[in-house]
Coordinates of C-alpha atoms in Angstrom, one line a residue:
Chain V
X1 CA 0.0 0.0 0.0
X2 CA 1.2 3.5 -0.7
X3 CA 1.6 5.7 1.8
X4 CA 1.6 9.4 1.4
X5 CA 3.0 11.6 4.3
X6 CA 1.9 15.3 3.7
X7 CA 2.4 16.5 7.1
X8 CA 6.1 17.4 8.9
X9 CA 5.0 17.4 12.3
X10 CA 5.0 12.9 12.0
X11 CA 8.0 13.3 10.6
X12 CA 9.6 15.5 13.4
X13 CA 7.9 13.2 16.3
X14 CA 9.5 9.9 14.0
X15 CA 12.8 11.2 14.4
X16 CA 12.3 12.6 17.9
X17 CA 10.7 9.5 19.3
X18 CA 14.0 7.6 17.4
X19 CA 11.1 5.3 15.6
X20 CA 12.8 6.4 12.1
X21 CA 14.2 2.9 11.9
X22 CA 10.7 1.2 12.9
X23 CA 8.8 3.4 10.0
X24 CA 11.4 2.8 7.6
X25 CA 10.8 -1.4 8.4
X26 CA 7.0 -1.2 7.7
X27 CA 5.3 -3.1 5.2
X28 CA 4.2 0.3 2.7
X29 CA 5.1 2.0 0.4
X30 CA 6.2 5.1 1.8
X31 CA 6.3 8.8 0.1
X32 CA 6.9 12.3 1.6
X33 CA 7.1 15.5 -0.8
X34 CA 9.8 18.2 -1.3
X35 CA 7.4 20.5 0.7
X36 CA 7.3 18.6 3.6
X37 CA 10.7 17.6 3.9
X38 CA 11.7 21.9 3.5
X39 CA 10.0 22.3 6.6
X40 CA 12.5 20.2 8.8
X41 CA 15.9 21.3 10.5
X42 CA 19.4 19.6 9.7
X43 CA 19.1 17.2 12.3
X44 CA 15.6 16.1 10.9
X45 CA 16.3 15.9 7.6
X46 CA 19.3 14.0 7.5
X47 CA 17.3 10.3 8.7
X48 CA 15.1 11.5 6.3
X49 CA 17.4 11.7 3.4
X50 CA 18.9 8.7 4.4
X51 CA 15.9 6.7 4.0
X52 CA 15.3 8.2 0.2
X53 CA 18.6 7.7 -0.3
X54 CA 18.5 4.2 0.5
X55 CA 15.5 3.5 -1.7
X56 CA 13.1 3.1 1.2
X57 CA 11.3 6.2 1.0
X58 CA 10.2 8.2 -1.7
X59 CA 10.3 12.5 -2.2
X60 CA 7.9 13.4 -4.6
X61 CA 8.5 17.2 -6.6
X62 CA 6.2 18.2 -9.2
X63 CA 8.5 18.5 -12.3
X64 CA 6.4 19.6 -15.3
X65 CA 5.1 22.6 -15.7
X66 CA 1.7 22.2 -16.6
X67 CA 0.5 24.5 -19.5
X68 CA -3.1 24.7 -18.8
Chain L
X1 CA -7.4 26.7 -8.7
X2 CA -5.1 28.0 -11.3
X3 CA -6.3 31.5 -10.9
X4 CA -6.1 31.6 -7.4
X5 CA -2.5 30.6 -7.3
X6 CA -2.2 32.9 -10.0
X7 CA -3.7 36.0 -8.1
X8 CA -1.2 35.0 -4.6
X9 CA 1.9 34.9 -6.8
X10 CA 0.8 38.4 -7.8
X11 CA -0.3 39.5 -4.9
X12 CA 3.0 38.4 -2.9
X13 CA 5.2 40.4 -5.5
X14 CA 3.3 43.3 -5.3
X15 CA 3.8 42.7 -1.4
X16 CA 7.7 42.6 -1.7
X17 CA 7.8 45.4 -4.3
X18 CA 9.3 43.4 -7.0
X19 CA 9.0 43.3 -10.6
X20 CA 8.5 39.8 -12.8
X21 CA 11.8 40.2 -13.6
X22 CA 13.0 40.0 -10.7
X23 CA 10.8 37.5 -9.5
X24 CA 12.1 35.3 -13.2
X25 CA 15.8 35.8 -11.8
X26 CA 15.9 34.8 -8.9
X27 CA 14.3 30.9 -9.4
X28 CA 15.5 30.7 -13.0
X29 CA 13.0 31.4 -15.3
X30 CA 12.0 33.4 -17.8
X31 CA 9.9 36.9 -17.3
X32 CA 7.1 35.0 -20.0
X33 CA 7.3 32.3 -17.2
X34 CA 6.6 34.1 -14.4
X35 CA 4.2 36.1 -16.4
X36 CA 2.2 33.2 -17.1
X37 CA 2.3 32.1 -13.8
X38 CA 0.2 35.4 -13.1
X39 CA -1.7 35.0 -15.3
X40 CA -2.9 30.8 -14.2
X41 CA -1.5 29.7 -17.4
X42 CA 1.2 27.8 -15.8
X43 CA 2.0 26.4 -12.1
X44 CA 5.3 26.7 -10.7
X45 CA 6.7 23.0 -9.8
X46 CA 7.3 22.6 -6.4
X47 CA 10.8 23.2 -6.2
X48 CA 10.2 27.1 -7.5
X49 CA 7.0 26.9 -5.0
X50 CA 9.8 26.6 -2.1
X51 CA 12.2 29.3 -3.8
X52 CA 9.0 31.7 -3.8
X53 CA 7.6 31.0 -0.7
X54 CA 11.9 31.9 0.2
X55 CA 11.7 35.0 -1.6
X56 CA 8.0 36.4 -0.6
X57 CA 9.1 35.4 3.4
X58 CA 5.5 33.4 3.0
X59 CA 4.7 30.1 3.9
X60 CA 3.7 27.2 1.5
X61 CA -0.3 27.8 2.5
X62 CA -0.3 31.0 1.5
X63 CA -0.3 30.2 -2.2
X64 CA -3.3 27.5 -2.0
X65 CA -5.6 29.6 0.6
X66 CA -8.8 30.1 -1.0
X67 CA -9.9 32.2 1.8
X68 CA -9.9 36.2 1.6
X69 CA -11.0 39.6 2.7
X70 CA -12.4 42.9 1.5
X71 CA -10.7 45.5 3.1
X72 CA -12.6 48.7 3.3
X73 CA -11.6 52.3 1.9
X74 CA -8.2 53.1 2.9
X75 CA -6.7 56.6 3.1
X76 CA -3.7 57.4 1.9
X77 CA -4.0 60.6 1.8
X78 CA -1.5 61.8 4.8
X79 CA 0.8 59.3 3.3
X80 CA 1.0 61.4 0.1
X81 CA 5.0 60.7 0.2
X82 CA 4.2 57.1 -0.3
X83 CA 4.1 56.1 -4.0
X84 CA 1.6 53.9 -5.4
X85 CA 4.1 50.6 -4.9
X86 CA 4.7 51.0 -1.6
X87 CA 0.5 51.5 -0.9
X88 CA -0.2 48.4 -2.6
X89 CA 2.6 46.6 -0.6
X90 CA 1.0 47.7 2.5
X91 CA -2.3 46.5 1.6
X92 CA -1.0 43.3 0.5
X93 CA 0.8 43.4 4.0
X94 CA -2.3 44.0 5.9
X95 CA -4.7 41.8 3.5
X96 CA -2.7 38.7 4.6
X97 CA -2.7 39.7 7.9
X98 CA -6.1 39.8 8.3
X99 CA -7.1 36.9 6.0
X100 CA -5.1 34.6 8.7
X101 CA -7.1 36.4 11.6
X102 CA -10.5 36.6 10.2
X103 CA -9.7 32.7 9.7
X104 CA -8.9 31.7 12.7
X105 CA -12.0 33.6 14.1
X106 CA -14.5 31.4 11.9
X107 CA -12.1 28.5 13.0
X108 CA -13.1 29.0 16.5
X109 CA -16.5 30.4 15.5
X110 CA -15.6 33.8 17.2
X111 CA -18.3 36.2 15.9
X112 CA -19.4 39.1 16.4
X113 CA -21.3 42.4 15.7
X114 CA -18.5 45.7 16.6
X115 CA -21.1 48.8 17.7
X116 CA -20.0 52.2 17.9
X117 CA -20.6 53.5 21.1
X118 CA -20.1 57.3 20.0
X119 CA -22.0 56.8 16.3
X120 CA -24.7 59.3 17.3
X121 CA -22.5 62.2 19.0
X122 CA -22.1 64.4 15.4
X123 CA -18.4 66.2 15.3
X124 CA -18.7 69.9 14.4
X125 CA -16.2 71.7 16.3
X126 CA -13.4 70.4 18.9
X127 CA -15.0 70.5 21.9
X128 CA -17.6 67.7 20.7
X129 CA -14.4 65.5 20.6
X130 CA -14.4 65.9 24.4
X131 CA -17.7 64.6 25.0
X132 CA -17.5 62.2 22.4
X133 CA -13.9 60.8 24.6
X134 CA -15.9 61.1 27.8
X135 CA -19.1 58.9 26.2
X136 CA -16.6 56.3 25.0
X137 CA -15.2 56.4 28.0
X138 CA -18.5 55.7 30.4
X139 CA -19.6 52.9 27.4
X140 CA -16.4 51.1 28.0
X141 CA -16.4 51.4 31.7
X142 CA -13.0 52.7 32.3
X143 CA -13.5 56.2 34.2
X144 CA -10.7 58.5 33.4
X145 CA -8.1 56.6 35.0
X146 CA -5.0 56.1 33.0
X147 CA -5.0 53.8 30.4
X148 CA -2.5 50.5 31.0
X149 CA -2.3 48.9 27.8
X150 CA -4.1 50.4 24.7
X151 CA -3.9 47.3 22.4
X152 CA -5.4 45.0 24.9
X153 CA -8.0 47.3 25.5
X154 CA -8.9 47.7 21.9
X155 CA -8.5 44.3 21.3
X156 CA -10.9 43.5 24.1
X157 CA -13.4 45.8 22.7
X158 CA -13.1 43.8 19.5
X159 CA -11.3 46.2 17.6
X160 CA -8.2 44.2 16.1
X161 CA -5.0 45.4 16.2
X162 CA -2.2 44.6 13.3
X163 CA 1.0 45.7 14.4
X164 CA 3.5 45.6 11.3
X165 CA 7.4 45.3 11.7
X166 CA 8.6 45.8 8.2
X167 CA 7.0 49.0 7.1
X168 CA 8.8 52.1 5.7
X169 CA 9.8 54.2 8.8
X170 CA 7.1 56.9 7.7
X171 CA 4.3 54.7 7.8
X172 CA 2.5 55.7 10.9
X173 CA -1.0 54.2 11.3
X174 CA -4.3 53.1 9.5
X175 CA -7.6 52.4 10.3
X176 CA -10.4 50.8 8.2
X177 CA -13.1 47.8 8.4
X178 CA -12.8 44.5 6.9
X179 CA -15.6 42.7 5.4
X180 CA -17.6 45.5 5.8
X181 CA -18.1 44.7 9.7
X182 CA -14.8 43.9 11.4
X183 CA -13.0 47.2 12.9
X184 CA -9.4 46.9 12.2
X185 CA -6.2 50.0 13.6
X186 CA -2.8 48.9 11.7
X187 CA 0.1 50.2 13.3
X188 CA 3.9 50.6 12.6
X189 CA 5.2 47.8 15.3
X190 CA 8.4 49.7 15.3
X191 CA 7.5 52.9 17.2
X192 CA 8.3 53.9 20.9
X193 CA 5.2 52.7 23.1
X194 CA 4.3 56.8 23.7
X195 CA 4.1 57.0 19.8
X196 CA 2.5 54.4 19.4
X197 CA -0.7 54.3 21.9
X198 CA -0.9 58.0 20.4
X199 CA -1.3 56.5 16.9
X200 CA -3.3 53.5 17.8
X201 CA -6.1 56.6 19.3
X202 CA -5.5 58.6 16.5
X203 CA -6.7 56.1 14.2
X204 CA -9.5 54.7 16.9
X205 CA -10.8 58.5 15.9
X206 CA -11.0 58.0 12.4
X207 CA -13.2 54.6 12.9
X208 CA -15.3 55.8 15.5
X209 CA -16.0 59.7 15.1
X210 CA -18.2 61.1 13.2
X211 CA -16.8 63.6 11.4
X212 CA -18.1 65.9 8.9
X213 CA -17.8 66.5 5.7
X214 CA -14.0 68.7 6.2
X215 CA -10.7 68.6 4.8
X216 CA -8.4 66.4 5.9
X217 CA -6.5 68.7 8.3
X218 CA -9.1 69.5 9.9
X219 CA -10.4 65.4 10.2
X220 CA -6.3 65.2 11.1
X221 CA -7.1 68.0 14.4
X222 CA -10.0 66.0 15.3
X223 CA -8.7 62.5 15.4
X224 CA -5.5 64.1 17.7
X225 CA -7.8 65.8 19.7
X226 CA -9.3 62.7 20.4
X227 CA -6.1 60.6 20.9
X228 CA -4.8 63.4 23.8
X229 CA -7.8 63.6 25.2
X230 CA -8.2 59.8 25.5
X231 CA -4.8 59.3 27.1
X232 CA -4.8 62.2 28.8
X233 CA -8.3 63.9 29.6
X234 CA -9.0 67.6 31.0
X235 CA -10.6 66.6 33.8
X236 CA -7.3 64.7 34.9
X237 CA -5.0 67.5 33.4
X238 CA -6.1 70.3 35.8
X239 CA -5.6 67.6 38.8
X240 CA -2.2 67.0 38.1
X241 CA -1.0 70.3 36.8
X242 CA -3.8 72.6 38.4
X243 CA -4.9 76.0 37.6
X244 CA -2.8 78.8 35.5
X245 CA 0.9 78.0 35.5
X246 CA 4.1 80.2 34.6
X247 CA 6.6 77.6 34.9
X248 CA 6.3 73.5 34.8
X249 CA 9.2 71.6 35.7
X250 CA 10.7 68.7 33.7
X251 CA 10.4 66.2 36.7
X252 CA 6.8 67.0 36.3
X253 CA 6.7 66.1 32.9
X254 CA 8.6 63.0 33.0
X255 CA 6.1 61.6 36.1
X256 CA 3.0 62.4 34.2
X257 CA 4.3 60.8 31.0
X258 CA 5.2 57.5 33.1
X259 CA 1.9 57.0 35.0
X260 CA -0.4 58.3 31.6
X261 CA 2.1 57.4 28.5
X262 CA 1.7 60.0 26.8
X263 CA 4.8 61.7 25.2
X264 CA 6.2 65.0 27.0
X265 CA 5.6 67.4 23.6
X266 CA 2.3 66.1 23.7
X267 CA 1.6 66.5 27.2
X268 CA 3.0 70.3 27.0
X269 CA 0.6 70.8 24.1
X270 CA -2.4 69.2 26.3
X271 CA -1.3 71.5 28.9
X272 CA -1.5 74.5 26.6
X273 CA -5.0 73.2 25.0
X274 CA -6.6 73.0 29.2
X275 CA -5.1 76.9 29.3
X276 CA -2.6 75.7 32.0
X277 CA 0.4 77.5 30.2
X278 CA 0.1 80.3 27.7
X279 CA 1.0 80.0 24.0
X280 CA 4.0 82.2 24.4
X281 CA 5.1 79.7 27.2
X282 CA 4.5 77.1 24.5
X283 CA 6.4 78.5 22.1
X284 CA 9.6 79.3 24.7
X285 CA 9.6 75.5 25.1
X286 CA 10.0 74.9 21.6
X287 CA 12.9 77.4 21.5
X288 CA 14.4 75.8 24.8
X289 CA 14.2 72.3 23.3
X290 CA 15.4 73.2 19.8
X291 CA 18.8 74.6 20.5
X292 CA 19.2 71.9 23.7
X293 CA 20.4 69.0 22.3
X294 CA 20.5 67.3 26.1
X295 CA 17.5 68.9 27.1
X296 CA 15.4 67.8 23.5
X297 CA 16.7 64.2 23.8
X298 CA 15.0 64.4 27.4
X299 CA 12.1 65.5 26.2
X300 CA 11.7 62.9 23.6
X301 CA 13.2 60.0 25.5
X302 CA 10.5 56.9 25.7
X303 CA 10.0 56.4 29.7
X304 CA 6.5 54.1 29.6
X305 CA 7.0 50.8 30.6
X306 CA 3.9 48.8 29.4
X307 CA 5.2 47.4 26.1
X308 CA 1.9 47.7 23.6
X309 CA 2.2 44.5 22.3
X310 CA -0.7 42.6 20.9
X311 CA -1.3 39.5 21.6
X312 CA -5.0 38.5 20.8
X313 CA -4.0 36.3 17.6
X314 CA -1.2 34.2 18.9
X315 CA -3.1 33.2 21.6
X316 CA -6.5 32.5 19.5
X317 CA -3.7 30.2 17.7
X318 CA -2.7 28.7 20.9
X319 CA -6.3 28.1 21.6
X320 CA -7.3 26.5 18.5
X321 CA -4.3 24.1 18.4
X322 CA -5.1 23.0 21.9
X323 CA -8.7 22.4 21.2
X324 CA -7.7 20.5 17.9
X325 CA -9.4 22.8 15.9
X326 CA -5.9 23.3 13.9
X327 CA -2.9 21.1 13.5
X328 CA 0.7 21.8 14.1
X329 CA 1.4 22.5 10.7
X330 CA -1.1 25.2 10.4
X331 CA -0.4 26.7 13.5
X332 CA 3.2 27.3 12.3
X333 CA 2.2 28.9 9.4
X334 CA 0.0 31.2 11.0
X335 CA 2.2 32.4 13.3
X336 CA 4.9 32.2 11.0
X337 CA 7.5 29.7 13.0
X338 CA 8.9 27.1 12.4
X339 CA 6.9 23.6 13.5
X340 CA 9.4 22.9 16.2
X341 CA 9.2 26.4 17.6
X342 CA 5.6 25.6 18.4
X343 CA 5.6 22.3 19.6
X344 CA 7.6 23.1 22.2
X345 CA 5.4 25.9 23.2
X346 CA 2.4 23.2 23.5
X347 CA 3.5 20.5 25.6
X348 CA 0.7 20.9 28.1

């Protein structure tokens, strides 16, 4: 199942509460966007860009520009 | 959707003064670009929507908040030096503001119908001001004691109260309604406390007198006959200073401006105004202060010590976060923090 996370605050209580490695381990597809991850310090973002680096989570940006 | 991101990637331009081509420099685009991203023909990705939100100083939400305000009339008119950029910045300024207020208002269902206690008293020459301050006075059971803190008092009458950091030094005050019911004093956030309970009355005049039909100077005499007499009424001027004076000391001065916070030029003029000192003796303390560098920094030094600060909205935020009516996230962006600011500030 794909999971979306649109909201930094879980992030931020993930990496506070040190269950970063637990989340990473679940069964789901897991996403987060460019948006979200902007709104976290150094300290959050690095477990975080960890995970995407190591294929577990994915960071979705809008690329195109969409001419209406 | 596309036009209302459109319209907030206008409007926060406009807000920071900046031309497309500036806007098309700094994330990389063309000026077409940017044009068409005014114009809801394009949408920024959201990389650029993070470079914006950078450059405007605005959060993400801004640019998807379908929620706005009317603001009424606003006078520019004593702010002739302003040009017509720097007007529309300010309204943009205040606009947001108030959209983010308003709200948070419907969030919590806060509403409310603003009366003007003083609607009926018709202004025709200065000395209706003084009843007029005396009327508002009694309505808003406060005597004609001195005045603690201005803000909260407006802001308890449900008058709101925007104060605004990063404003052109010359910007002084406004007043208008929002929505067409919602009373509303901007003030620059940057003045000294005496300056700025002055302003916040002056501009309390302009949304609660009625004035007549007269030229602005004379609507401009009013509304600071109304501020001095607010902070500082007759009745309480003749107690402190009483009858015909020749000569007023500065230690006078400097304990009336503490306990009323009004500034000492001000309080001089008041004192002039009640016939306490004559013109002439108004006119030798202008001379006296002018070439007296020590004595004029004295006479202008800020003494009050109530900060006016508001504080109405950031605890409505407070109060909707803890009652779950908002989520972290929102409350950052409201208050313009960042998340982990404000989580530690609601542990409880």
């Amino acid at each position: 199942m794909k999971i979306v996370n649109n909201d930094a605050n879980i992030l931020i209580d993930l990496v506070k509460l040190e269950l970063i490695d637990a989340f990473s381990k679940l069964d789901f597809d897991l996403h987060t966007t460019d948006l979200v991850l902007d709104e976290l310090n150094d300290e959050q973002r690095t477990p975080i860009v960890n995970l995407n680096n190591g294929k577990k989570l994915t960071v979705i940006e809008t690329i195109e520009t969409t001419d209406f | 959707m596309e036009k209302l991101v459109a319209n907030r990637i206008k409007n926060a331009r406009i807000l920071k003064c900046l031309s497309q081509q500036n806007v098309a420099d700094e994330l990389g685009v063309s000026k077409q670009m940017v044009s068409k991203y005014e114009n809801g023909e394009a949408i920024p990705t959201s990389s650029r929507f993070l470079k914006l939100s950078k450059l405007f100083g605005l959060k993400i939400d801004y640019f998807f908040s379908s929620f706005q305000v009317e603001l009424g009339e606003i006078n520019f008119r004593k702010k002739s030096s302003f040009s017509i950029k720097k007007q529309s910045s300010l309204k943009e300024q205040i606009k947001i503001n108030l959209e983010n207020y308003i709200w948070l208002e419907d969030t919590l269902s806060i509403d409310y119908s603003f009366k003007n206690a003083i609607e009926n008293i018709s202004i025709n020459k200065i000395e209706d001001v003084e009843k007029a301050v005396l009327k508002l006075r009694n309505e808003w059971n406060i005597g004609i004691d001195p005045i603690h803190n201005i803000i909260q008092l407006l802001e308890d009458k449900e008058i709101k109260v925007i104060e605004l950091y990063d404003v052109d030094d010359k910007f002084d005050g406004l007043a208008t309604y929002v929505n067409g019911k919602y009373p509303v004093i901007v003030v620059n956030g940057n003045f000294p406390v005496e300056r700025k309970r002055f302003t916040l009355l002056h501009e309390l005049g302009h949304l609660l007198l009625n004035l007549p039909n007269c030229e602005t100077k004379k609507e401009e005499q009013f509304c600071n006959k109304f501020a001095a007499e607010f902070l500082f009424p007759r009745e309480i001027v003749v107690k402190e200073f009483g009858g015909k004076r020749n000569h007023i000391t500065l230690a006078e001065l400097i304990a009336t401006q503490k306990k009323y916070g009004i500034s000492i030029p001000a309080i001089v003029y008041r004192l002039v105004d009640s016939g306490i000192l004559s013109k002439q003796r108004h006119s030798d303390f202008y001379k006296k202060t002018r070439f007296n560098p020590s004595l004029d920094r004295e006479v202008n030094a800020s003494r009050f010590e109530t900060p006016e600060k508001s504080s109405r909205f950031e605890q409505l935020v407070y109060r909707a976060l803890s009652q779950e009516n908002i989520s972290i996230s929102k409350a950052s962006s409201l208050l313009n923090k960042n998340i982990e600011n404000v989580k530690e500030s609601s542990l409880i």
